[in-house]
mmCIF file of C-alpha atoms in Angstrom:
data_model
loop_
_atom_site.group_PDB
_atom_site.id
_atom_site.type_symbol
_atom_site.label_atom_id
_atom_site.label_comp_id
_atom_site.label_asym_id
_atom_site.label_seq_id
_atom_site.Cartn_x
_atom_site.Cartn_y
_atom_site.Cartn_z
ATOM 1 C CA UNK A 38 61.706 -98.423 50.336
ATOM 2 C CA UNK A 39 60.571 -95.351 52.232
ATOM 3 C CA UNK A 40 57.603 -92.989 50.931
ATOM 4 C CA UNK A 41 60.008 -90.299 51.384
ATOM 5 C CA UNK A 42 62.886 -92.083 49.795
ATOM 6 C CA UNK A 43 60.556 -92.439 46.947
ATOM 7 C CA UNK A 44 59.166 -89.174 46.972
ATOM 8 C CA UNK A 45 63.187 -87.707 46.741
ATOM 9 C CA UNK A 46 63.877 -90.217 43.829
ATOM 10 C CA UNK A 47 60.750 -88.815 42.113
ATOM 11 C CA UNK A 48 61.891 -85.189 42.556
ATOM 12 C CA UNK A 49 65.539 -86.416 41.132
ATOM 13 C CA UNK A 50 64.258 -87.806 37.941
ATOM 14 C CA UNK A 51 61.537 -84.796 37.284
ATOM 15 C CA UNK A 52 64.614 -82.797 38.168
ATOM 16 C CA UNK A 53 67.025 -84.323 35.366
ATOM 17 C CA UNK A 54 64.074 -84.159 32.867
ATOM 18 C CA UNK A 55 63.296 -80.702 33.311
ATOM 19 C CA UNK A 56 66.890 -79.207 33.465
ATOM 20 C CA UNK A 57 67.653 -81.591 29.972
ATOM 21 C CA UNK A 58 64.658 -79.631 28.775
ATOM 22 C CA UNK A 59 66.240 -76.318 29.570
ATOM 23 C CA UNK A 60 69.119 -76.806 27.307
ATOM 24 C CA UNK A 61 67.050 -77.953 24.739
ATOM 25 C CA UNK A 62 64.700 -74.904 25.020
ATOM 26 C CA UNK A 63 67.715 -72.977 24.789
ATOM 27 C CA UNK A 64 68.570 -73.798 21.799
ATOM 28 C CA UNK A 65 65.196 -73.832 19.980
ATOM 29 C CA UNK A 66 64.616 -70.323 21.749
ATOM 30 C CA UNK A 67 67.760 -68.919 20.392
ATOM 31 C CA UNK A 68 67.757 -69.951 16.877
ATOM 32 C CA UNK A 69 64.404 -68.963 16.113
ATOM 33 C CA UNK A 70 65.030 -65.740 17.798
ATOM 34 C CA UNK A 71 62.377 -65.510 20.714
ATOM 35 C CA UNK A 72 64.345 -63.554 22.978
ATOM 36 C CA UNK A 73 61.200 -63.631 25.778
ATOM 37 C CA UNK A 74 60.982 -67.223 25.886
ATOM 38 C CA UNK A 75 65.014 -67.610 25.884
ATOM 39 C CA UNK A 76 65.580 -65.435 28.763
ATOM 40 C CA UNK A 77 62.654 -67.001 30.654
ATOM 41 C CA UNK A 78 65.177 -69.863 31.172
ATOM 42 C CA UNK A 79 67.604 -67.875 33.157
ATOM 43 C CA UNK A 80 66.862 -66.787 36.797
ATOM 44 C CA UNK A 81 65.147 -63.213 37.049
ATOM 45 C CA UNK A 82 68.565 -61.792 38.888
ATOM 46 C CA UNK A 83 70.526 -63.070 36.350
ATOM 47 C CA UNK A 84 73.487 -61.262 36.108
ATOM 48 C CA UNK A 85 74.583 -59.903 32.254
ATOM 49 C CA UNK A 86 77.505 -58.384 33.213
ATOM 50 C CA UNK A 87 79.342 -56.382 36.563
ATOM 51 C CA UNK A 88 76.638 -53.858 36.770
ATOM 52 C CA UNK A 89 74.027 -55.279 35.383
ATOM 53 C CA UNK A 90 71.002 -57.747 36.174
ATOM 54 C CA UNK A 91 68.074 -58.816 35.134
ATOM 55 C CA UNK A 92 66.428 -60.528 31.870
ATOM 56 C CA UNK A 93 65.649 -57.435 30.034
ATOM 57 C CA UNK A 94 69.600 -56.349 30.270
ATOM 58 C CA UNK A 95 70.203 -59.826 29.066
ATOM 59 C CA UNK A 96 67.846 -59.334 26.270
ATOM 60 C CA UNK A 97 69.232 -56.300 24.707
ATOM 61 C CA UNK A 98 73.071 -57.891 24.865
ATOM 62 C CA UNK A 99 71.481 -60.731 22.837
ATOM 63 C CA UNK A 100 69.743 -58.402 20.921
ATOM 64 C CA UNK A 101 72.585 -56.999 19.850
ATOM 65 C CA UNK A 102 74.612 -59.465 19.556
ATOM 66 C CA UNK A 103 72.208 -61.864 17.208
ATOM 67 C CA UNK A 104 71.470 -58.445 15.163
ATOM 68 C CA UNK A 105 75.073 -57.847 14.650
ATOM 69 C CA UNK A 106 76.910 -61.111 14.197
ATOM 70 C CA UNK A 107 74.352 -63.192 12.896
ATOM 71 C CA UNK A 108 71.496 -63.656 9.839
ATOM 72 C CA UNK A 109 70.772 -67.359 11.606
ATOM 73 C CA UNK A 110 72.084 -70.139 13.448
ATOM 74 C CA UNK A 111 71.549 -73.744 15.135
ATOM 75 C CA UNK A 112 72.771 -75.269 18.103
ATOM 76 C CA UNK A 113 72.612 -79.200 18.286
ATOM 77 C CA UNK A 114 73.144 -80.488 21.832
ATOM 78 C CA UNK A 115 74.482 -83.582 22.594
ATOM 79 C CA UNK A 116 75.825 -85.545 25.686
ATOM 80 C CA UNK A 117 74.501 -83.791 28.774
ATOM 81 C CA UNK A 118 75.690 -84.390 32.378
ATOM 82 C CA UNK A 119 73.876 -83.462 35.500
ATOM 83 C CA UNK A 120 74.809 -83.446 38.999
ATOM 84 C CA UNK A 121 72.814 -82.262 41.975
ATOM 85 C CA UNK A 122 74.402 -80.129 44.955
ATOM 86 C CA UNK A 123 71.564 -79.877 46.769
ATOM 87 C CA UNK A 124 67.484 -80.640 45.657
ATOM 88 C CA UNK A 125 67.549 -76.835 44.206
ATOM 89 C CA UNK A 126 70.422 -76.467 43.098
ATOM 90 C CA UNK A 127 72.376 -78.475 40.440
ATOM 91 C CA UNK A 128 75.543 -78.036 38.140
ATOM 92 C CA UNK A 129 76.472 -79.863 34.798
ATOM 93 C CA UNK A 130 78.080 -79.995 31.016
ATOM 94 C CA UNK A 131 76.418 -79.602 27.638
ATOM 95 C CA UNK A 132 77.833 -80.051 24.284
ATOM 96 C CA UNK A 133 76.802 -78.281 21.822
ATOM 97 C CA UNK A 134 77.455 -78.123 17.914
ATOM 98 C CA UNK A 135 76.475 -75.033 16.183
ATOM 99 C CA UNK A 136 76.010 -73.379 13.073
ATOM 100 C CA UNK A 137 76.214 -69.947 11.887
ATOM 101 C CA UNK A 138 75.538 -67.274 8.843
ATOM 102 C CA UNK A 139 77.586 -64.478 9.503
ATOM 103 C CA UNK A 140 77.958 -62.401 6.275
ATOM 104 C CA UNK A 141 78.938 -64.607 3.055
ATOM 105 C CA UNK A 142 80.718 -67.265 5.279
ATOM 106 C CA UNK A 143 79.277 -70.312 7.394
ATOM 107 C CA UNK A 144 80.571 -71.076 10.208
ATOM 108 C CA UNK A 145 80.950 -74.366 12.156
ATOM 109 C CA UNK A 146 81.484 -74.746 15.780
ATOM 110 C CA UNK A 147 81.857 -77.566 18.415
ATOM 111 C CA UNK A 148 81.760 -76.208 22.330
ATOM 112 C CA UNK A 149 80.680 -77.268 25.548
ATOM 113 C CA UNK A 150 78.700 -75.242 28.832
ATOM 114 C CA UNK A 151 79.697 -75.750 31.843
ATOM 115 C CA UNK A 152 76.010 -74.515 33.116
ATOM 116 C CA UNK A 153 74.626 -74.072 36.957
ATOM 117 C CA UNK A 154 71.034 -74.538 37.917
ATOM 118 C CA UNK A 155 68.743 -73.497 40.558
ATOM 119 C CA UNK A 156 65.216 -74.597 41.458
ATOM 120 C CA UNK A 157 63.093 -70.747 42.337
ATOM 121 C CA UNK A 158 59.230 -71.157 43.381
ATOM 122 C CA UNK A 159 58.912 -74.608 42.269
ATOM 123 C CA UNK A 160 60.739 -74.278 38.609
ATOM 124 C CA UNK A 161 64.367 -74.641 37.398
ATOM 125 C CA UNK A 162 66.320 -72.087 35.446
ATOM 126 C CA UNK A 163 69.626 -71.403 34.633
ATOM 127 C CA UNK A 164 71.908 -69.691 37.238
ATOM 128 C CA UNK A 165 74.891 -68.985 34.990
ATOM 129 C CA UNK A 166 76.102 -70.501 31.644
ATOM 130 C CA UNK A 167 79.792 -70.533 30.767
ATOM 131 C CA UNK A 168 81.126 -71.002 26.994
ATOM 132 C CA UNK A 169 84.045 -73.283 26.475
ATOM 133 C CA UNK A 170 85.072 -73.443 22.715
ATOM 134 C CA UNK A 171 86.838 -75.895 21.175
ATOM 135 C CA UNK A 172 86.799 -74.510 17.509
ATOM 136 C CA UNK A 173 84.989 -72.051 15.152
ATOM 137 C CA UNK A 174 86.124 -71.851 11.260
ATOM 138 C CA UNK A 175 84.364 -71.464 8.115
ATOM 139 C CA UNK A 176 82.707 -74.787 6.975
ATOM 140 C CA UNK A 177 85.397 -74.597 4.021
ATOM 141 C CA UNK A 178 88.238 -74.334 6.072
ATOM 142 C CA UNK A 179 88.878 -77.035 8.473
ATOM 143 C CA UNK A 180 90.469 -75.649 11.735
ATOM 144 C CA UNK A 181 93.917 -77.504 12.278
ATOM 145 C CA UNK A 182 97.043 -76.273 14.055
ATOM 146 C CA UNK A 183 96.706 -73.561 16.984
ATOM 147 C CA UNK A 184 94.141 -70.544 17.576
ATOM 148 C CA UNK A 185 91.177 -72.866 16.772
ATOM 149 C CA UNK A 186 88.775 -69.888 17.348
ATOM 150 C CA UNK A 187 88.347 -68.188 13.586
ATOM 151 C CA UNK A 188 85.839 -65.704 12.613
ATOM 152 C CA UNK A 189 85.359 -63.137 9.847
ATOM 153 C CA UNK A 190 87.448 -60.463 10.397
ATOM 154 C CA UNK A 191 88.470 -61.279 13.823
ATOM 155 C CA UNK A 192 92.143 -62.666 14.503
ATOM 156 C CA UNK A 193 92.478 -66.385 16.026
ATOM 157 C CA UNK A 194 92.310 -67.238 19.358
ATOM 158 C CA UNK A 195 92.423 -70.418 21.261
ATOM 159 C CA UNK A 196 88.852 -71.329 23.448
ATOM 160 C CA UNK A 197 88.281 -72.961 26.566
ATOM 161 C CA UNK A 198 87.395 -76.495 25.556
ATOM 162 C CA UNK A 199 90.114 -78.398 27.346
ATOM 163 C CA UNK A 200 91.204 -75.765 29.800
ATOM 164 C CA UNK A 201 88.885 -77.080 32.048
ATOM 165 C CA UNK A 202 89.769 -80.228 31.988
ATOM 166 C CA UNK A 203 93.737 -81.036 33.867
ATOM 167 C CA UNK A 204 93.397 -84.955 32.425
ATOM 168 C CA UNK A 205 93.538 -82.913 28.667
ATOM 169 C CA UNK A 206 97.093 -81.642 29.711
ATOM 170 C CA UNK A 207 98.032 -84.518 31.882
ATOM 171 C CA UNK A 208 97.634 -86.930 29.106
ATOM 172 C CA UNK A 209 99.989 -85.316 26.530
ATOM 173 C CA UNK A 210 102.557 -84.879 29.449
ATOM 174 C CA UNK A 211 102.473 -88.647 30.758
ATOM 175 C CA UNK A 212 103.063 -90.957 27.698
ATOM 176 C CA UNK A 213 102.917 -94.719 29.164
ATOM 177 C CA UNK A 214 105.486 -96.707 30.711
ATOM 178 C CA UNK A 215 106.079 -100.208 30.281
ATOM 179 C CA UNK A 216 104.326 -100.913 33.400
ATOM 180 C CA UNK A 217 100.157 -101.786 33.625
ATOM 181 C CA UNK A 218 99.066 -97.904 34.188
ATOM 182 C CA UNK A 219 97.428 -96.806 37.500
ATOM 183 C CA UNK A 220 93.489 -96.806 37.395
ATOM 184 C CA UNK A 221 92.001 -94.283 39.316
ATOM 185 C CA UNK A 222 88.991 -95.329 42.050
ATOM 186 C CA UNK A 223 85.858 -94.445 40.015
ATOM 187 C CA UNK A 224 83.923 -91.177 41.104
ATOM 188 C CA UNK A 225 81.908 -90.979 43.564
ATOM 189 C CA UNK A 226 77.905 -90.536 43.155
ATOM 190 C CA UNK A 227 77.471 -86.623 42.094
ATOM 191 C CA UNK A 228 80.651 -85.976 42.099
ATOM 192 C CA UNK A 229 81.941 -87.210 38.759
ATOM 193 C CA UNK A 230 82.710 -83.291 37.379
ATOM 194 C CA UNK A 231 84.396 -82.606 40.232
ATOM 195 C CA UNK A 232 86.677 -85.480 40.307
ATOM 196 C CA UNK A 233 87.421 -84.810 36.368
ATOM 197 C CA UNK A 234 88.244 -81.205 37.123
ATOM 198 C CA UNK A 235 90.426 -82.736 39.960
ATOM 199 C CA UNK A 236 88.645 -80.260 43.155
ATOM 200 C CA UNK A 237 89.258 -77.225 41.279
ATOM 201 C CA UNK A 238 86.289 -74.455 42.076
ATOM 202 C CA UNK A 239 83.636 -73.067 40.044
ATOM 203 C CA UNK A 240 85.205 -72.272 36.551
ATOM 204 C CA UNK A 241 85.572 -68.342 35.816
ATOM 205 C CA UNK A 242 86.282 -68.286 31.876
ATOM 206 C CA UNK A 243 86.671 -64.820 30.267
ATOM 207 C CA UNK A 244 83.649 -65.004 27.196
ATOM 208 C CA UNK A 245 85.192 -62.977 24.377
#
């Protein structure tokens, strides 16, 4: 193995660890309401809306949202898949199980984030986070049936937990036959998520 190859592999391992730390730091800083620590996990020119860009606008949006809706939160991250587009750009999927104190209700949530990461001046940052929800409901009310996103004083609606993945609809639309099922070839390296998405472009999800 050449020295250059070894250095590239070490760089990839260090990048993987730093990106995983980003997700963990996101949860802790959000739950402890350290908004400066939180927004500094994002690129300095992070887009907050069509009109606003930058960490200060992200901090204001977070402050307004958290102060208005939640007394307390706890975000528990799980499965994390990271794939690299090039040495300084990557994308990934992170599972998150969350709890929220909101008014007199305790809302639990299951979701995943679709992330884009970028290394800028030697450090990794979030370039974008898209939340994809499966359910949100009061602890004492299981989210059975449709419209699993159930917040106090809001109409229930559907999240996008399954919408990113064509396999979900394919599975239910195609029950097995008597024949042995066909098995697709394994996904190429760094293309597991693209293969699961059937080659669809980067997702765009309207966040409520």
